[in-house]
Short mmCIF file of C-alpha atoms in Angstrom, two decimals:
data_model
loop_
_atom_site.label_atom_id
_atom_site.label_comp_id
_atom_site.label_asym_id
_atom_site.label_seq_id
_atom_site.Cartn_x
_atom_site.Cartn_y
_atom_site.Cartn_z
CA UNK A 1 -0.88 -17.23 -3.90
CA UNK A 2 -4.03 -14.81 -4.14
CA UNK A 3 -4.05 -11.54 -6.24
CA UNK A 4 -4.59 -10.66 -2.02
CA UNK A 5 -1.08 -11.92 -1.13
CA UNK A 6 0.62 -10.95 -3.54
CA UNK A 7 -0.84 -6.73 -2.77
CA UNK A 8 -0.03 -7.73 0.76
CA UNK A 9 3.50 -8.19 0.04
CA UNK A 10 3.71 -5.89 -2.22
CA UNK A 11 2.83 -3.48 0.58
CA UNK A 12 4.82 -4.76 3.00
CA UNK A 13 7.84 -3.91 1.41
CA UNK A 14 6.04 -0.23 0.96
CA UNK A 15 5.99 0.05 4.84
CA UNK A 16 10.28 -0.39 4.67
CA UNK A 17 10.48 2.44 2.21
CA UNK A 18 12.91 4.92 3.34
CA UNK A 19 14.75 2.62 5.87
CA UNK A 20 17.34 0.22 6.70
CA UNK A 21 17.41 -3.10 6.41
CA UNK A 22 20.52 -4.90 8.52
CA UNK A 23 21.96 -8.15 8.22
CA UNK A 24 22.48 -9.85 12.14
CA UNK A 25 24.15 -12.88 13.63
CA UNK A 26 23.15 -13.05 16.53
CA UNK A 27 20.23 -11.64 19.08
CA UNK A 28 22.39 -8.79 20.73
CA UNK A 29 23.13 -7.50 16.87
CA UNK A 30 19.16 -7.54 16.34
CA UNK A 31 18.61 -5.45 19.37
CA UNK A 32 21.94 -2.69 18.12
CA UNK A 33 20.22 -2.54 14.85
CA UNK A 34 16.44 -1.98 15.91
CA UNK A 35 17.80 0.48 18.76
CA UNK A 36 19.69 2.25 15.88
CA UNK A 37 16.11 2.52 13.83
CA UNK A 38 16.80 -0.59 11.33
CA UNK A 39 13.08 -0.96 9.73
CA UNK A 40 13.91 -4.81 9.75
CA UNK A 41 16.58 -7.38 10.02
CA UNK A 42 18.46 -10.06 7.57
CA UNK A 43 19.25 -12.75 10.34
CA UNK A 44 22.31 -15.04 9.40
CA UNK A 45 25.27 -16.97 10.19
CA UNK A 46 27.51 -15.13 8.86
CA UNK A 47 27.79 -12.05 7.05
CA UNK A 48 28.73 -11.77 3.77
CA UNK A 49 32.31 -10.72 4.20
CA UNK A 50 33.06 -14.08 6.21
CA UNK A 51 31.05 -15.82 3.82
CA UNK A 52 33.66 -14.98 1.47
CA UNK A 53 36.47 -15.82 3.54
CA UNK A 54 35.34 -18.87 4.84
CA UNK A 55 34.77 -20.63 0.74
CA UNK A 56 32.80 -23.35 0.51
CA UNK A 57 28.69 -23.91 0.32
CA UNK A 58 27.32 -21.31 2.59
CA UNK A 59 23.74 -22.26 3.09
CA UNK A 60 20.18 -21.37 5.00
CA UNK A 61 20.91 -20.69 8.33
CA UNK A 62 19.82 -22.34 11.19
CA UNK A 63 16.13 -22.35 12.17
CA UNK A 64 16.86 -21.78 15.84
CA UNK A 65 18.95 -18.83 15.42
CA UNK A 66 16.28 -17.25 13.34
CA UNK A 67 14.01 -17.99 15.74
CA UNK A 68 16.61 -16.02 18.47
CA UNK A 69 16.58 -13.06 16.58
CA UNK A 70 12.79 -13.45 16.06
CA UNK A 71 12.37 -13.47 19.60
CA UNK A 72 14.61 -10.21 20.07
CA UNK A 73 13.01 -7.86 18.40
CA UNK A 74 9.36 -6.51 17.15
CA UNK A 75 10.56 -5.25 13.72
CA UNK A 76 9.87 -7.30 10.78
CA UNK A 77 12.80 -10.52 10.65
CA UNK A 78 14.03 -11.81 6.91
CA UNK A 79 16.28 -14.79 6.16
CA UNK A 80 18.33 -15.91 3.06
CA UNK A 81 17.82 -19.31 1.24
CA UNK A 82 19.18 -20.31 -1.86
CA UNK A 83 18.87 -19.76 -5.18
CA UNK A 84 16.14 -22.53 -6.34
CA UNK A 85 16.42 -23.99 -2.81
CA UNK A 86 12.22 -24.36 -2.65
CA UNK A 87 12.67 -26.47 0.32
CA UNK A 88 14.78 -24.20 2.53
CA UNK A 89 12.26 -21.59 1.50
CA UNK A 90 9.25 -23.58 2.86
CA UNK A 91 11.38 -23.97 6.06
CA UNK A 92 11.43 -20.75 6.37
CA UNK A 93 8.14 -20.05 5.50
CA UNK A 94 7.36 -22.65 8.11
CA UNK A 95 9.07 -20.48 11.05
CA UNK A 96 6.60 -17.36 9.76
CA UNK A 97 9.96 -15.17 8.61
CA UNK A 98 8.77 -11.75 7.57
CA UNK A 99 10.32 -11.69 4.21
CA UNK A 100 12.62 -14.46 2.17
CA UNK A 101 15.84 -12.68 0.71
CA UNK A 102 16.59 -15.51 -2.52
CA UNK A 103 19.99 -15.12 -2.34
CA UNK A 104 23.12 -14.72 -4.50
CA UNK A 105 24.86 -14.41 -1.27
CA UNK A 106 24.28 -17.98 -0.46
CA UNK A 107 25.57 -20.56 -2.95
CA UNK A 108 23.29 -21.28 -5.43
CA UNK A 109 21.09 -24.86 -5.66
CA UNK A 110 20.10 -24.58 -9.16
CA UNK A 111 22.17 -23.25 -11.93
CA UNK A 112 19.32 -22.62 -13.79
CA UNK A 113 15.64 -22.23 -11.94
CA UNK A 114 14.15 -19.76 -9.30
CA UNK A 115 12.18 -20.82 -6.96
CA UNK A 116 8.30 -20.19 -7.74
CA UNK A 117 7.78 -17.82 -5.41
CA UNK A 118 4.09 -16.96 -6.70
CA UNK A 119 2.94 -20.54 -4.90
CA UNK A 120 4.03 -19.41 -1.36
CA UNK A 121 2.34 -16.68 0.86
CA UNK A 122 4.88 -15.61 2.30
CA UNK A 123 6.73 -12.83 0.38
CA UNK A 124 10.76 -12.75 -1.58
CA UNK A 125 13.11 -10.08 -2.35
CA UNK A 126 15.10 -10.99 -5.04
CA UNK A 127 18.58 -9.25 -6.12
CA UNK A 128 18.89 -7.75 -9.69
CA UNK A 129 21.85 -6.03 -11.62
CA UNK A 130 19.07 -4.39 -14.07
CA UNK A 131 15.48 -4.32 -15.23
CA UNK A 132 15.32 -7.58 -17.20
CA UNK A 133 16.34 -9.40 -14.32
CA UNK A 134 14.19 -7.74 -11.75
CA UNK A 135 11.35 -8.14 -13.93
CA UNK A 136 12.30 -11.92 -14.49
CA UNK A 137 11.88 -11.96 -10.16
CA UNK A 138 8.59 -10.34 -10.21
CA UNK A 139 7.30 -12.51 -12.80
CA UNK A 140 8.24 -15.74 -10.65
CA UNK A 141 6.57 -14.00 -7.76
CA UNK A 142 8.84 -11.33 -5.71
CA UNK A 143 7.31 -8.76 -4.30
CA UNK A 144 10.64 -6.67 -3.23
CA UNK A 145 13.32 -6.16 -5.63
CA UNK A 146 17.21 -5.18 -4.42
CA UNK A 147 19.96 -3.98 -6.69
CA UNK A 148 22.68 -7.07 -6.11
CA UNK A 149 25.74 -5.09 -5.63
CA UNK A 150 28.74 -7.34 -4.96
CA UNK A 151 27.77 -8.20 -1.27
CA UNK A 152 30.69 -8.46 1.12
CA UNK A 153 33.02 -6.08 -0.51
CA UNK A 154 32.59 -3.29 1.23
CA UNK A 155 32.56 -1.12 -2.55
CA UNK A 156 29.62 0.47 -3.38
CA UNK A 157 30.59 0.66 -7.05
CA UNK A 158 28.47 -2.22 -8.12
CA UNK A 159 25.37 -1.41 -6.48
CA UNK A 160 25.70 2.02 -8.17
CA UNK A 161 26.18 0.49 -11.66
CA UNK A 162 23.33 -1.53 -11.14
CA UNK A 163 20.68 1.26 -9.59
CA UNK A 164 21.95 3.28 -12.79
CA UNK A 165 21.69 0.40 -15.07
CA UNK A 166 18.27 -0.40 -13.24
CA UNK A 167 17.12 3.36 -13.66
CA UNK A 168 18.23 4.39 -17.33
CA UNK A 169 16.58 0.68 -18.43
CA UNK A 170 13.49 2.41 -16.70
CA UNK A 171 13.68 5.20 -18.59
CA UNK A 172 13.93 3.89 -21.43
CA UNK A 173 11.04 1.35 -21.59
CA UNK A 174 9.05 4.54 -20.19
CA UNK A 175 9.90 6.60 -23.92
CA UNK A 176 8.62 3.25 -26.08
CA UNK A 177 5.63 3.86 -28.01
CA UNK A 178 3.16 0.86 -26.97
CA UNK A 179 3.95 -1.07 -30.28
CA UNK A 180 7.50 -1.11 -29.34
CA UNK A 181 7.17 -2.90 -25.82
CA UNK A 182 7.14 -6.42 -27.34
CA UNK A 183 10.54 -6.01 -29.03
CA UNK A 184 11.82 -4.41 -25.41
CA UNK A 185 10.58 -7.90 -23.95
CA UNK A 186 12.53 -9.59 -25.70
CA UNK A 187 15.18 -8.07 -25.64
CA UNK A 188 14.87 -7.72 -21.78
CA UNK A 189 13.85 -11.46 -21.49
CA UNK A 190 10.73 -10.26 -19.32
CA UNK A 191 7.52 -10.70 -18.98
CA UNK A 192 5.55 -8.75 -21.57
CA UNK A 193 3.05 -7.48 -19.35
CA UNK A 194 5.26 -6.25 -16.89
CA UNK A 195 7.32 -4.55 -19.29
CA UNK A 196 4.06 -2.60 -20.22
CA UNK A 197 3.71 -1.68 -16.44
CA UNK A 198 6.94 -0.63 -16.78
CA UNK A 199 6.03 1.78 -19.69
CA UNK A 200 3.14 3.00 -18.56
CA UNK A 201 3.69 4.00 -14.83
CA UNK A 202 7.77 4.66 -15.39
CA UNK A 203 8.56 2.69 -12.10
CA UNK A 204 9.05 -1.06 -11.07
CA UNK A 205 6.07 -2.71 -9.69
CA UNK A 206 7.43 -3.45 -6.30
CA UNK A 207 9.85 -1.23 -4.50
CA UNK A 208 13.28 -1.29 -5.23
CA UNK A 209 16.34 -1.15 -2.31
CA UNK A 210 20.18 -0.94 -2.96
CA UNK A 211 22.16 -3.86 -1.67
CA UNK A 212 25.92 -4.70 -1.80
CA UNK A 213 28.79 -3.22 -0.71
CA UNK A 214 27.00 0.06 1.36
CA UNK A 215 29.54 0.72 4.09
CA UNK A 216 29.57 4.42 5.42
CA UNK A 217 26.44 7.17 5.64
CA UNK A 218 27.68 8.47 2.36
CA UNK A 219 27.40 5.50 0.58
CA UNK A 220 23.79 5.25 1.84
CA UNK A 221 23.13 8.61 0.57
CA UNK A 222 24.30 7.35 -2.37
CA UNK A 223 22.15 4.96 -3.60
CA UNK A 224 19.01 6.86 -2.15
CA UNK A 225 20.35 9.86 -4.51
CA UNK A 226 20.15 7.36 -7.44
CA UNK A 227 16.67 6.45 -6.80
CA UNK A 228 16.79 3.63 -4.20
CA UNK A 229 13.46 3.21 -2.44
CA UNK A 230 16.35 2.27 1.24
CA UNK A 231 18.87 0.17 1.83
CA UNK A 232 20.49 -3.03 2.67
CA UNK A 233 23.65 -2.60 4.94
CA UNK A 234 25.69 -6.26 5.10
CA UNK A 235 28.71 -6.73 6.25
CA UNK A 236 29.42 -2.81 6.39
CA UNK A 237 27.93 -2.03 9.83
CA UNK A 238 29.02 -5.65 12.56
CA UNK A 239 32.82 -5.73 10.57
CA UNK A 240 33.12 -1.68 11.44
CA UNK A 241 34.61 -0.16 14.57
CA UNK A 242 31.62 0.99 16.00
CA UNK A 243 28.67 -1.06 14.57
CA UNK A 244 25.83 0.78 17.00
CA UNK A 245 26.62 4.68 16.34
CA UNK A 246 27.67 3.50 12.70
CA UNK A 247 24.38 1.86 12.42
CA UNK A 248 22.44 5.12 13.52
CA UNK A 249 24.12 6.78 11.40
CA UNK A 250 23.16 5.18 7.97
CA UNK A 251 19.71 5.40 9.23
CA UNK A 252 19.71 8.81 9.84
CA UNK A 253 21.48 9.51 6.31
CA UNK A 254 19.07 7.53 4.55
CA UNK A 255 16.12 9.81 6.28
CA UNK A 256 17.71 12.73 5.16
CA UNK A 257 20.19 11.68 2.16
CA UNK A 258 19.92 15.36 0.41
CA UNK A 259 20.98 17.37 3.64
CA UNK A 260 24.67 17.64 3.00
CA UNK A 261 25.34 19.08 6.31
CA UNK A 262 23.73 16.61 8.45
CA UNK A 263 25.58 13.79 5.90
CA UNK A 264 28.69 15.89 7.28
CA UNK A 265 28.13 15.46 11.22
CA UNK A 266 26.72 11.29 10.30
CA UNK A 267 30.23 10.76 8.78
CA UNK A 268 32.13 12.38 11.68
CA UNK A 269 33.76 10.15 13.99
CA UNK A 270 32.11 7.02 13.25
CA UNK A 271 35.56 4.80 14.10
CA UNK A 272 36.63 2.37 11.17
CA UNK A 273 34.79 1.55 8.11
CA UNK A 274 34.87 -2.55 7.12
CA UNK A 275 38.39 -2.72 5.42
CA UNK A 276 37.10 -3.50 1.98
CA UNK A 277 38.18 -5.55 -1.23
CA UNK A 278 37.92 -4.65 -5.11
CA UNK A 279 35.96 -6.60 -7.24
CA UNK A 280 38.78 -6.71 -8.88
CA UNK A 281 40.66 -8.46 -6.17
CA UNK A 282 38.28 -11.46 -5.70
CA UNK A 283 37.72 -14.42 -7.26
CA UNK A 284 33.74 -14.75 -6.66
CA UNK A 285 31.64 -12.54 -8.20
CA UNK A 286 28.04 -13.30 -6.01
CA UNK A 287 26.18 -11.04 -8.69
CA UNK A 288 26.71 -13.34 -11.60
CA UNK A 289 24.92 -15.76 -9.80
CA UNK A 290 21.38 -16.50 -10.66
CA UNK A 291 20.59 -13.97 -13.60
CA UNK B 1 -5.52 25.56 0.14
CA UNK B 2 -4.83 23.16 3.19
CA UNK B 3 -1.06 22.55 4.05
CA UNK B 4 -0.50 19.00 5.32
CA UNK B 5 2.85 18.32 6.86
CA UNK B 6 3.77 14.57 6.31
CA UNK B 7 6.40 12.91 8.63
CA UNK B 8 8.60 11.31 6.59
CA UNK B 9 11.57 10.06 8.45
CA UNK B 10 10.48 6.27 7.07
CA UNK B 11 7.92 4.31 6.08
CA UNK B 12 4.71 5.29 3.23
CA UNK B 13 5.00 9.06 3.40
CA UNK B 14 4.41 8.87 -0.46
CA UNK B 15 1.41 7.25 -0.71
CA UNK B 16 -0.35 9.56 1.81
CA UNK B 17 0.88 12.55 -0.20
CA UNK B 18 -0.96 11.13 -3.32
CA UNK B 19 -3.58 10.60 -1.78
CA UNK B 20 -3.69 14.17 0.08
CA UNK B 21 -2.83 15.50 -3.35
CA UNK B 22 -5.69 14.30 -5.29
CA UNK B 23 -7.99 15.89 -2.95
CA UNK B 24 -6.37 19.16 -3.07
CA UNK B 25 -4.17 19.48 -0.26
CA UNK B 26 -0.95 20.72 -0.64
CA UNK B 27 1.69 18.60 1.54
CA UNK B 28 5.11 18.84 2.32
CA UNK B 29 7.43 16.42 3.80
CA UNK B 30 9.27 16.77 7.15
CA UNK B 31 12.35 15.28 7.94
CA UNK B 32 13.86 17.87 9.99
CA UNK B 33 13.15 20.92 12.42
CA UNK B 34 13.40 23.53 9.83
CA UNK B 35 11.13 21.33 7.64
CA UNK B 36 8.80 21.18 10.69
CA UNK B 37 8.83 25.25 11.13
CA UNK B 38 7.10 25.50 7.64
CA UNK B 39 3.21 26.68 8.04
CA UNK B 40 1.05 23.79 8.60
CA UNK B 41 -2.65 23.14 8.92
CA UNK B 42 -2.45 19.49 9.43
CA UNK B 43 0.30 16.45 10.34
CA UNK B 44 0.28 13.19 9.21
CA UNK B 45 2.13 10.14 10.43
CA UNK B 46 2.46 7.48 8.07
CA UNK B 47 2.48 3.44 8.93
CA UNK B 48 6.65 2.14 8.65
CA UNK B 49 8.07 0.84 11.55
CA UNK B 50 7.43 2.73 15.16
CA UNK B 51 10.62 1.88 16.19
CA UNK B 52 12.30 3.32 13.11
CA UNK B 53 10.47 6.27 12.94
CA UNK B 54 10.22 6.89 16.89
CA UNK B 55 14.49 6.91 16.91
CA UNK B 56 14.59 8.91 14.15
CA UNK B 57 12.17 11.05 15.83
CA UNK B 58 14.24 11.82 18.78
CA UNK B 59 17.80 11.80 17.07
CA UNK B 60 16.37 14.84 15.04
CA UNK B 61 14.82 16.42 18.05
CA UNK B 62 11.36 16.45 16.22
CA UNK B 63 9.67 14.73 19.23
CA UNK B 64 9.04 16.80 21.84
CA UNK B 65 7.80 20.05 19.11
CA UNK B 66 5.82 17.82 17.76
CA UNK B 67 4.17 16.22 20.73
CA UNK B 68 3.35 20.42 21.94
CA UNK B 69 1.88 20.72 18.68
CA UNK B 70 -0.73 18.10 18.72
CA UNK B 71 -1.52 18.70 22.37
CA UNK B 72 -1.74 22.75 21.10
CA UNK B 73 -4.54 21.05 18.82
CA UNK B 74 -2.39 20.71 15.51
CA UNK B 75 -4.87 18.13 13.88
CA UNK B 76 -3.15 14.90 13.42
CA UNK B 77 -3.74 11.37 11.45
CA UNK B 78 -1.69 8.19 12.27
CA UNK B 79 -1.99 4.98 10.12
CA UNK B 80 -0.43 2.09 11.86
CA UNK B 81 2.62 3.22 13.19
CA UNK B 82 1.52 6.36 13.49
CA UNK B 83 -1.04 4.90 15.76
CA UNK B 84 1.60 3.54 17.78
CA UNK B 85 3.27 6.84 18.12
CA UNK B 86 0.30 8.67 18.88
CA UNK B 87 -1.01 5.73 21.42
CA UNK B 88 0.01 6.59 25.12
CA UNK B 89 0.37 3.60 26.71
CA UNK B 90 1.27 -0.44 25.33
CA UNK B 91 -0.16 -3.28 26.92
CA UNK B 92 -0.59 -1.27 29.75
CA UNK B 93 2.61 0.62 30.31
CA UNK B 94 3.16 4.24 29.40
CA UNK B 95 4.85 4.97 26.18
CA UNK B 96 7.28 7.25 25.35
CA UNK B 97 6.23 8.14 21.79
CA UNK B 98 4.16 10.97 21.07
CA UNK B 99 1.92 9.45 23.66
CA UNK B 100 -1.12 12.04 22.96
CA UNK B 101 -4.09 9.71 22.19
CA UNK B 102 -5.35 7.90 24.99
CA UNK B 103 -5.27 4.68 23.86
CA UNK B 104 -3.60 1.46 24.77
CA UNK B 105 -1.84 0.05 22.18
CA UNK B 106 -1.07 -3.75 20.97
CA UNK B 107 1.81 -3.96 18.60
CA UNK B 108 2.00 -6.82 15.93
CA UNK B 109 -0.96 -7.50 17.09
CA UNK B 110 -2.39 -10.19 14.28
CA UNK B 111 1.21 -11.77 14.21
CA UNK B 112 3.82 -11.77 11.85
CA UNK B 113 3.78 -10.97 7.89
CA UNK B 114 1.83 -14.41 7.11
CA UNK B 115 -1.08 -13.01 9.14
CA UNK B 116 -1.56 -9.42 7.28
CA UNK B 117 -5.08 -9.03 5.86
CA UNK B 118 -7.34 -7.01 3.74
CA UNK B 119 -11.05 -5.98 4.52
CA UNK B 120 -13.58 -4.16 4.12
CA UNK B 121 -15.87 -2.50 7.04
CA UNK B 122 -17.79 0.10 8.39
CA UNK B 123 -16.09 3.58 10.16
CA UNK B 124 -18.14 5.63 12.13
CA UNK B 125 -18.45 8.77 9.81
CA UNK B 126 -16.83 7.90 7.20
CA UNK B 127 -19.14 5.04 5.83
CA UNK B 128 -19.49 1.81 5.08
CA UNK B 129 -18.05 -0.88 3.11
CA UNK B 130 -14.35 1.29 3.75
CA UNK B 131 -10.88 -0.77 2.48
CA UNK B 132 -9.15 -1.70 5.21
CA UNK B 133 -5.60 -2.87 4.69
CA UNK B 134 -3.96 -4.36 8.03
CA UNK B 135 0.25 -4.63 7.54
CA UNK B 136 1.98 -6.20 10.94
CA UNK B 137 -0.80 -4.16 12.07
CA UNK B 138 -1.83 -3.19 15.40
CA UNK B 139 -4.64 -3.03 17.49
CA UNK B 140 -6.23 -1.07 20.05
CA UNK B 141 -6.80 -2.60 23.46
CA UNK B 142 -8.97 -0.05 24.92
CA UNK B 143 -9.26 3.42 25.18
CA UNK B 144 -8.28 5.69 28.05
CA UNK B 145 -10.62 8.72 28.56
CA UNK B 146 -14.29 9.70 27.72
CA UNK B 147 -12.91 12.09 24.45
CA UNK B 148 -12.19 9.11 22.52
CA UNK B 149 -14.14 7.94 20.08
CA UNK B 150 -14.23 4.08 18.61
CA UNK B 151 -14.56 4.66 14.98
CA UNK B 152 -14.37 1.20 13.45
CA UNK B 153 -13.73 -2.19 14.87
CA UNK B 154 -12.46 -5.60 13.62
CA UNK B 155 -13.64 -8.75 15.14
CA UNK B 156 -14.25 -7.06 18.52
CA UNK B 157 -10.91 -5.71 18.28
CA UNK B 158 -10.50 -1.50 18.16
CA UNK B 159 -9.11 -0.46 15.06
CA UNK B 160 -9.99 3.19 14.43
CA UNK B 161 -10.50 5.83 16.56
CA UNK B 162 -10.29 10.20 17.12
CA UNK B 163 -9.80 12.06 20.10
CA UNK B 164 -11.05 15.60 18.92
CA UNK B 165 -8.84 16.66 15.67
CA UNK B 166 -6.39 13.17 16.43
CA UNK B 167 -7.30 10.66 14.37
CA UNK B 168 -5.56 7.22 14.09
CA UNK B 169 -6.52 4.09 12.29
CA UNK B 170 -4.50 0.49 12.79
CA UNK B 171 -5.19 -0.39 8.62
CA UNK B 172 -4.15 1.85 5.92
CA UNK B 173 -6.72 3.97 3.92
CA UNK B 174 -3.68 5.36 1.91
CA UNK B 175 -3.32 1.89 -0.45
CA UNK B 176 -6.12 1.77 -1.49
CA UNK B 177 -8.10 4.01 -3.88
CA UNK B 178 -10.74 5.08 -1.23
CA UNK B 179 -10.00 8.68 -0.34
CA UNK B 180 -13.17 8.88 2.49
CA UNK B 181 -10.89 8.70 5.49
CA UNK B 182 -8.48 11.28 4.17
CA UNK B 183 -11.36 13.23 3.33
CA UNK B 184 -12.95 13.00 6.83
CA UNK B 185 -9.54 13.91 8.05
CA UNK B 186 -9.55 17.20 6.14
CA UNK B 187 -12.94 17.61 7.21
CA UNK B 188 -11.41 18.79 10.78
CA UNK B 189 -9.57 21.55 9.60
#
């Protein structure tokens, strides 16, 4: 991949900034999320939440299914392989998919690599519970970074305790003098010369979304509050009441996360939330995966 | 010192305030009518997705004070989607955007993500040798009255134009480090 490519994806992802990104099954969910003002779509089989309750490998989805929701819309389409799964990602590379989401959500191929995501043109969002690990992504090639949350819950608390851990390891790699970046490195297992990009600019390279567990407008508001560049909305908008006025909701809260009193109408009326589940209460945790 | 309002319901709002700010401009962001009621010499509509953007538009009620505005002669620069929501017709059917250029617009126009490019070419009074950075980008199929101008092209392909103080480009002067389009913005106010 070209110094080009990778500035092209890199700049993709700068074009999402300040939107939505929703996960869809099918090609009538596609159209309820782009009429809503979703900046792109995840396209899957299932979302997370009935990943979780169906067990079992939950893999790539199918090709022709992408290609529905490809056909149903003009915003940008991404797709989920899995972790290390280099061949589902050339398959979707293949089908020209927008953006690759490498997964914790799906089950993991290998325990212990990432994919190389620098050798493909097209361009990965990876998840990450904190700087070391987003910085691992970027150095293996992705050009989008999402907090990993604890997708399918339907509880924002993990996202949030990774954007802060994500933000205050930020901050901190911003105070080092330069002679104490190398030590940080290590101690982040990263790549040394992002950590000095890190240092020297105070921000991640790429941009940075909140994923996992996002459910109402607050929540949204949430994680743009704690820094979040947008947001990823799973399971939280197709397993509510009223996915399409929910779904124009979160859009419009993310727009304007710091106007309390429009965050006041959003959250009026919007029908049931998803029925979440603890952390606490489930056996999986999807964000240990792949660290 | 010139007042720039920047739309930014979605999309790179940021990186056009940057830009605006390192040539002197003071900008402010609008995201809502009483945002949009704040003196202004200047709008700017930043590339995102139209769609996103457009909806957002509307649910705010933004669209029609903004359209008035920009027909009132409110100077006005769109990058990429902001082309699109400046354009007034697609593919030859109206559009109900801002629809205040006369343009015909092409959406996606190069394809899918695979397919964005970078280039560099020549824009009619601006310079040459300009950075032109196409995302999902789209194109202009042809223009619609005698008051636009064709600014730069691409193979054959429309890519920059103005229609008196509206100017719109399909590629995205605000990443890179060029500032000549932004200053030949400001030059209009």
């Amino acid at each position: 991949m070209t110094e080009n490519r990778v500035d092209l994806n890199r700049q993709l992802a700068q074009m999402l900034k300040g939107g939505v990104i929703m996960d869809v099954t099918s090609p009538e969910q596609a159209r309820i999320a782009e009429d809503a003002g979703a900046c792109a779509v995840m396209a899957l089989e299932r979302i997370p939440a009935d990943i979780r309750a169906a067990g079992g490998v939950a893999r790539m989805s199918d090709p022709a299914m992408i290609r529905g929701i490809q056909e149903a819309v003009s915003i940008p389409v991404m797709a989920k392989c899995r972790i290390g799964h280099t061949a589902e990602a050339a398959i979707l590379e293949a089908i020209d998919i927008d953006y690759i989401d490498e997964s914790e959500v799906l089950t993991p191929a290998d325990n212990v690599h990432h994919i190389d995501k620098a050798s493909f043109a097209v361009p990965f969002v990876c998840g990450a519970r904190n700087l070391g690990e987003a910085l691992r992504r970027i150095g293996e090639g992705a050009t989008m970074i999402r907090t990993k949350g604890e997708a399918g819950t339907g509880d924002v608390a993990q996202a949030v305790s990774h954007m802060r851990q994500m933000m205050s390891d930020i901050r901190r790699v911003a105070s080092l003098s330069p002679d104490e970046v190398y030590d940080a490195a290590k101690n982040l297992q990263a790549p040394l010369e992002l950590v000095h990009y890190v240092r020297t600019h105070g921000r991640l390279p790429v941009v940075n979304f909140a994923a996992g567990g996002v459910a109402t407008p607050a929540d949204a508001a949430l994680m743009m509050m704690l820094g979040a560049d947008g947001v990823f909305v799973g399971s939280g908008i197709f397993k509510s009441g009223n996915p399409a006025k929910r779904a124009r909701a979160i859009v419009q809260a993310v727009a304007n996360f710091s106007d309390a009193k429009m965050l006041a109408d959003l959250s009026t009326d919007l029908g049931e939330a998803m029925v979440g589940i603890n952390p606490q209460e489930i056996a999986l945790l999807m964000a240990e995966r792949g660290v | 010192m010139k007042r720039i309002a920047i739309l930014a319901l979605q999309g790179a709002f940021a990186e056009h305030a940057a830009m605006l700010n390192r040539l002197g401009a003071e900008t402010h962001y609008v995201r809502s009518l009483s945002d949009w009621l704040m003196p202004k010499d200047a709008l700017v509509i930043p590339g995102g997705e139209s769609t996103s953007q457009l909806t957002l538009l509307r649910a705010l009620d933004l669209l029609q004070p903004v359209r008035t505005a920009i027909l009132d002669g409110l100077p006005v620069f769109g990058t990429c989607a902001g082309l699109i929501l400046l354009a007034r017709d697609e593919d030859g059917t109206p559009r109900d955007g801002l629809a205040t250029l006369d343009v015909d617009v092409h959406r996606n126009a190069y394809g899918r993500q695979i397919a964005s490019f970078h280039t560099i070419g020549a824009v009619d009074g601006v310079g040459q040798d300009v950075p032109m950075t196409f995302i999902r980008a789209p194109y202009v199929n042809a223009v619609r009255s005698a008051d636009v101008h064709v600014l730069a092209t691409h193979e054959g392909r429309i890519t920059a134009v103005r229609q008196n103080r509206q100017l719109a480009t399909a590629f995205h002067p605000e990443l890179t480090d060029d500032t000549r389009i932004h200053e030949y913005f400001l030059s209009f106010l």
